[in-house]
CSV table of C-alpha atoms in Angstrom, one decimal:
chain,number,residue,atom,x,y,z
E,1,MET,CA,0.1,-0.1,0.0
E,2,SER,CA,1.3,3.6,-0.8
E,3,ILE,CA,1.5,5.6,2.3
E,4,PRO,CA,1.1,9.5,1.7
E,5,ALA,CA,4.0,11.5,3.4
E,6,SER,CA,2.7,13.7,6.3
E,7,THR,CA,2.7,17.4,5.2
E,8,PRO,CA,6.0,18.9,5.6
E,9,PRO,CA,7.8,20.0,7.8
E,10,ARG,CA,7.9,16.7,9.6
E,11,CYS,CA,6.3,17.0,12.9
E,12,THR,CA,7.9,15.2,16.3
E,13,VAL,CA,5.3,12.6,17.5
E,14,VAL,CA,5.5,12.2,21.3
E,15,LEU,CA,4.0,9.3,23.2
E,16,ALA,CA,3.9,8.8,27.0
E,17,VAL,CA,4.3,5.3,28.5
E,18,LYS,CA,4.0,4.0,32.2
E,19,SER,CA,6.4,1.6,33.5
E,20,LEU,CA,5.4,-1.7,32.1
E,21,SER,CA,4.8,-3.3,35.4
E,22,ASP,CA,2.0,-0.5,36.1
E,23,ALA,CA,0.5,-0.2,32.6
E,24,LYS,CA,-3.0,-1.5,31.4
E,25,SER,CA,-4.2,-2.5,34.8
E,26,ARG,CA,-7.8,-2.1,33.7
E,27,LEU,CA,-7.2,-4.9,31.0
E,28,THR,CA,-9.2,-7.4,33.0
E,29,PRO,CA,-10.2,-10.1,32.8
E,30,LEU,CA,-7.2,-11.7,31.3
E,31,PRO,CA,-6.0,-14.9,32.0
E,32,GLU,CA,-3.7,-15.0,35.1
E,33,ASP,CA,-0.6,-16.3,33.5
E,34,ALA,CA,-1.0,-13.6,30.6
E,35,ASP,CA,2.2,-11.4,30.0
E,36,ARG,CA,0.5,-8.1,30.6
E,37,PRO,CA,3.8,-5.9,30.0
E,38,ALA,CA,4.5,-8.0,26.7
E,39,LEU,CA,0.9,-7.2,25.5
E,40,VAL,CA,1.6,-3.4,26.3
E,41,SER,CA,5.0,-3.5,24.8
E,42,ALA,CA,3.6,-5.3,21.6
E,43,MET,CA,1.0,-2.6,21.3
E,44,LEU,CA,3.7,0.1,21.5
E,45,VAL,CA,6.0,-1.2,19.0
E,46,ASP,CA,2.8,-1.5,16.5
E,47,THR,CA,2.0,2.1,17.3
E,48,LEU,CA,5.7,3.2,16.8
E,49,ASP,CA,5.9,1.4,13.4
E,50,ALA,CA,3.0,3.1,12.0
E,51,VAL,CA,4.8,6.5,13.2
E,52,ALA,CA,8.0,5.3,11.4
E,53,THR,CA,6.3,4.5,8.2
E,54,VAL,CA,5.1,7.7,8.0
E,55,GLY,CA,8.2,9.4,8.3
E,56,ALA,CA,7.8,11.2,11.6
E,57,ASP,CA,10.3,11.4,14.5
E,58,ALA,CA,9.1,9.6,17.7
E,59,VAL,CA,10.0,10.4,21.0
E,60,VAL,CA,8.9,8.2,23.8
E,61,VAL,CA,8.8,9.6,27.5
E,62,SER,CA,8.8,6.9,30.1
E,63,PRO,CA,10.4,5.9,33.7
E,64,ASP,CA,11.1,2.4,32.6
E,65,PRO,CA,14.4,1.7,31.4
E,66,ASP,CA,13.1,-1.4,29.7
E,67,VAL,CA,10.7,1.1,27.6
E,68,HIS,CA,13.6,3.1,26.6
E,69,ARG,CA,15.3,0.0,25.3
E,70,LEU,CA,12.6,-1.0,23.5
E,71,VAL,CA,11.7,2.2,21.7
E,72,ALA,CA,15.6,3.0,21.0
E,73,ASP,CA,15.5,-0.3,19.0
E,74,ARG,CA,12.6,0.5,16.9
E,75,GLY,CA,14.3,4.1,16.2
E,76,ALA,CA,12.7,6.4,18.7
E,77,ARG,CA,14.3,8.6,21.2
E,78,PRO,CA,13.8,7.8,24.6
E,79,VAL,CA,13.2,10.4,27.2
E,80,ASP,CA,13.0,10.3,30.9
E,81,GLU,CA,9.7,11.1,32.9
E,82,PRO,CA,10.1,14.9,34.3
E,83,GLU,CA,9.6,15.9,37.7
E,84,PRO,CA,6.4,16.9,38.8
E,85,THR,CA,5.2,20.0,37.3
E,86,ALA,CA,2.8,22.5,38.9
E,87,GLY,CA,-0.7,22.7,37.3
E,88,LEU,CA,-0.2,19.6,34.9
E,89,SER,CA,-0.9,16.0,35.4
E,90,PRO,CA,2.0,13.4,35.3
E,91,LEU,CA,0.7,12.5,31.8
E,92,ASN,CA,0.5,15.9,30.3
E,93,ALA,CA,4.0,16.8,32.0
E,94,ALA,CA,5.6,14.1,30.2
E,95,LEU,CA,3.8,15.1,26.9
E,96,VAL,CA,5.1,18.6,27.3
E,97,HIS,CA,8.6,17.1,28.4
E,98,GLY,CA,8.9,15.6,25.1
E,99,ALA,CA,7.6,18.4,22.9
E,100,ALA,CA,9.7,19.9,20.1
E,101,PRO,CA,10.9,23.3,21.2
E,102,VAL,CA,9.7,24.9,17.9
E,103,GLY,CA,7.0,24.0,15.2
E,104,ARG,CA,4.4,21.7,16.0
E,105,THR,CA,4.3,18.5,18.0
E,106,ALA,CA,1.8,15.3,17.4
E,107,TYR,CA,0.7,13.9,20.9
E,108,LEU,CA,-0.4,10.1,20.1
E,109,GLN,CA,-1.7,7.4,22.5
E,110,ALA,CA,0.8,4.5,22.8
E,111,ASP,CA,-1.7,1.7,22.8
E,112,LEU,CA,-3.1,1.8,19.3
E,113,PRO,CA,-2.4,-1.9,18.0
E,114,ALA,CA,-4.7,-1.5,15.0
E,115,LEU,CA,-3.3,1.6,13.8
E,116,ARG,CA,-2.6,1.8,9.8
E,117,PRO,CA,0.0,4.2,8.6
E,118,ASP,CA,-2.3,5.7,6.0
E,119,SER,CA,-4.9,6.8,8.9
E,120,LEU,CA,-2.0,8.4,10.5
E,121,ALA,CA,-0.6,10.4,7.6
E,122,ALA,CA,-4.0,11.5,6.7
E,123,ALA,CA,-4.8,12.7,10.1
E,124,LEU,CA,-1.6,14.6,10.5
E,125,ASP,CA,-2.3,16.1,7.0
E,126,ASP,CA,-5.4,17.3,7.9
E,127,ALA,CA,-4.1,18.7,11.4
E,128,ALA,CA,-1.4,20.7,9.5
E,129,ARG,CA,-4.0,22.3,7.3
E,130,ALA,CA,-6.1,23.2,10.7
E,131,LEU,CA,-3.1,24.7,12.3
E,132,THR,CA,-3.0,27.5,9.6
E,133,GLY,CA,-6.1,28.9,11.5
E,134,ALA,CA,-6.0,27.3,14.9
E,135,PRO,CA,-3.4,26.6,17.6
E,136,ALA,CA,-4.0,22.9,17.7
E,137,ALA,CA,-6.1,20.1,16.2
E,138,PHE,CA,-7.3,16.6,17.6
E,139,VAL,CA,-8.8,13.3,16.7
E,140,ALA,CA,-11.3,11.9,19.4
E,141,ASP,CA,-11.5,8.6,20.5
E,142,ARG,CA,-14.2,6.1,19.5
E,143,SER,CA,-16.4,7.3,22.4
E,144,GLY,CA,-15.9,11.0,21.5
E,145,ASN,CA,-14.8,11.7,24.8
E,146,GLY,CA,-11.1,11.3,24.7
E,147,THR,CA,-8.3,12.0,22.6
E,148,VAL,CA,-5.9,9.7,20.6
E,149,LEU,CA,-4.1,12.4,18.8
E,150,LEU,CA,-3.4,16.1,19.2
E,151,VAL,CA,-1.4,18.1,17.0
E,152,ALA,CA,-0.4,21.6,18.3
E,153,THR,CA,2.0,24.5,18.0
E,154,SER,CA,4.2,25.2,20.5
E,155,GLY,CA,2.5,26.9,23.6
E,156,PHE,CA,-0.5,25.0,23.4
E,157,THR,CA,-0.7,22.7,26.4
E,158,PRO,CA,-2.1,19.3,25.8
E,159,ARG,CA,-5.1,18.5,28.4
E,160,PHE,CA,-5.2,14.7,28.2
E,161,GLY,CA,-7.4,12.9,30.8
E,162,ILE,CA,-11.0,12.7,31.8
E,163,ASP,CA,-13.1,14.4,29.0
E,164,SER,CA,-9.9,15.6,27.1
E,165,ALA,CA,-12.1,16.0,23.8
E,166,ARG,CA,-14.3,18.6,25.3
E,167,ARG,CA,-11.1,20.3,27.2
E,168,HIS,CA,-9.1,20.6,23.9
E,169,ARG,CA,-12.0,21.9,22.0
E,170,ASP,CA,-12.6,24.5,24.8
E,171,ALA,CA,-8.8,25.7,24.5
E,172,GLY,CA,-9.1,26.4,21.0
E,173,ALA,CA,-8.3,23.1,19.0
E,174,VAL,CA,-10.2,22.2,16.2
E,175,GLU,CA,-11.7,18.6,16.0
E,176,LEU,CA,-11.0,16.6,13.0
E,177,ASP,CA,-13.7,14.7,11.6
E,178,PRO,CA,-16.1,15.2,14.6
E,179,GLU,CA,-18.7,12.9,13.0
E,180,ARG,CA,-16.1,10.1,13.5
E,181,ARG,CA,-16.5,8.7,10.2
E,182,ARG,CA,-12.8,8.3,9.5
E,183,TRP,CA,-9.9,6.5,11.1
E,184,ALA,CA,-11.5,3.9,13.0
E,185,ASP,CA,-8.2,2.2,13.8
E,186,LEU,CA,-6.6,5.3,14.9
E,187,ARG,CA,-9.4,6.0,17.2
E,188,THR,CA,-9.3,2.7,19.0
E,189,ASP,CA,-7.0,2.9,21.9
E,190,ILE,CA,-7.0,0.2,24.2
E,191,ASP,CA,-8.2,0.6,28.0
E,192,THR,CA,-10.5,-2.5,28.4
E,193,PRO,CA,-11.0,-6.2,26.8
E,194,ASP,CA,-13.8,-4.5,24.9
E,195,ASP,CA,-11.4,-2.0,23.2
E,196,LEU,CA,-9.1,-5.0,22.4
E,197,THR,CA,-11.9,-6.9,20.9
E,198,VAL,CA,-12.8,-4.1,18.5
E,199,ALA,CA,-9.1,-3.7,17.6
E,200,VAL,CA,-9.0,-7.3,16.9
E,201,GLY,CA,-12.0,-6.7,14.4
E,202,LEU,CA,-10.0,-3.8,12.6
E,203,GLY,CA,-7.0,-5.9,12.6
E,204,LEU,CA,-4.0,-6.1,14.7
E,205,GLY,CA,-0.5,-5.0,14.1
E,206,PRO,CA,1.9,-8.1,14.1
E,207,ARG,CA,3.4,-7.5,17.5
E,208,THR,CA,0.2,-7.3,19.3
E,209,GLN,CA,-1.3,-10.3,17.4
E,210,ALA,CA,1.7,-12.4,18.2
E,211,ALA,CA,1.6,-11.5,22.1
E,212,LEU,CA,-2.0,-12.6,22.1
E,213,ALA,CA,-1.2,-15.6,20.1
E,214,ARG,CA,1.4,-16.7,22.8
E,215,HIS,CA,-1.7,-17.2,25.2
E,216,THR,CA,-4.0,-19.8,24.1
E,217,ALA,CA,-6.8,-18.4,26.3
E,218,ASP,CA,-6.3,-14.9,25.1
E,219,ALA,CA,-6.3,-15.9,21.5
E,220,ASP,CA,-9.5,-18.1,21.9
E,221,ARG,CA,-11.4,-15.1,23.6
E,222,PHE,CA,-10.1,-12.4,21.1
E,223,GLY,CA,-9.6,-14.4,18.1
E,224,ARG,CA,-6.7,-14.3,15.5
E,225,THR,CA,-7.7,-11.7,12.9
E,226,PRO,CA,-4.9,-10.6,10.9
E,227,ARG,CA,-4.3,-7.0,10.1
E,228,ARG,CA,-6.0,-5.8,6.9
E,229,GLY,CA,-4.5,-3.5,4.5
E,230,CYS,CA,-1.0,-2.5,5.6
E,231,GLY,CA,1.8,-5.1,6.0
E,232,THR,CA,-0.5,2.6,24.7
E,233,MET,CA,-2.7,6.6,29.3
E,234,ASN,CA,-5.8,8.0,30.2
E,235,ARG,CA,-7.3,10.0,27.1
């Protein structure tokens, strides 16, 4: 599949990841022997592979040295989590810490196992056009309440967390495709087993598919749907 290049100049894509031992505690019920850190790592790698395919530079902010090693192997730049910042949640402080000092930055969820590069490229292109008249643009999640992608000029503070779509909108960000007719794969971040089931239906990336397949019970529950088409935080 031909992947459209994102609108120049390239933006930096920033992702924030917790320690693997703490990540995705809401992904229950999974079998007791399921390797949750391996699943989180797999979803992160599938997300980073989509970012790399569109030609964007990735920065991953995390306190976990294992995450640092993992993302460096995928060509991303690992950054340590910052000290607490007054007025910002730990997540938003981490994202701001990884942002480009000038130009625009894309803040992306790290748990998008069904993400296709063409969807990401199209969303980045639409955001670049929107930024000619607004400080930021965002893509809401499947529910319409959270945010999976925020593209902002320097000086715009991300507002990820509960009801982030409304908070970004109220701060002047333009919502891309507010009817949510496009980019189902981009909108499907993973917080619960139901989210993972939806992602399976869209087609998982190869790393996430392999992580699930290593556990028979997981594979039986969620299926083994291959990715169609091309070849991880509170929202």
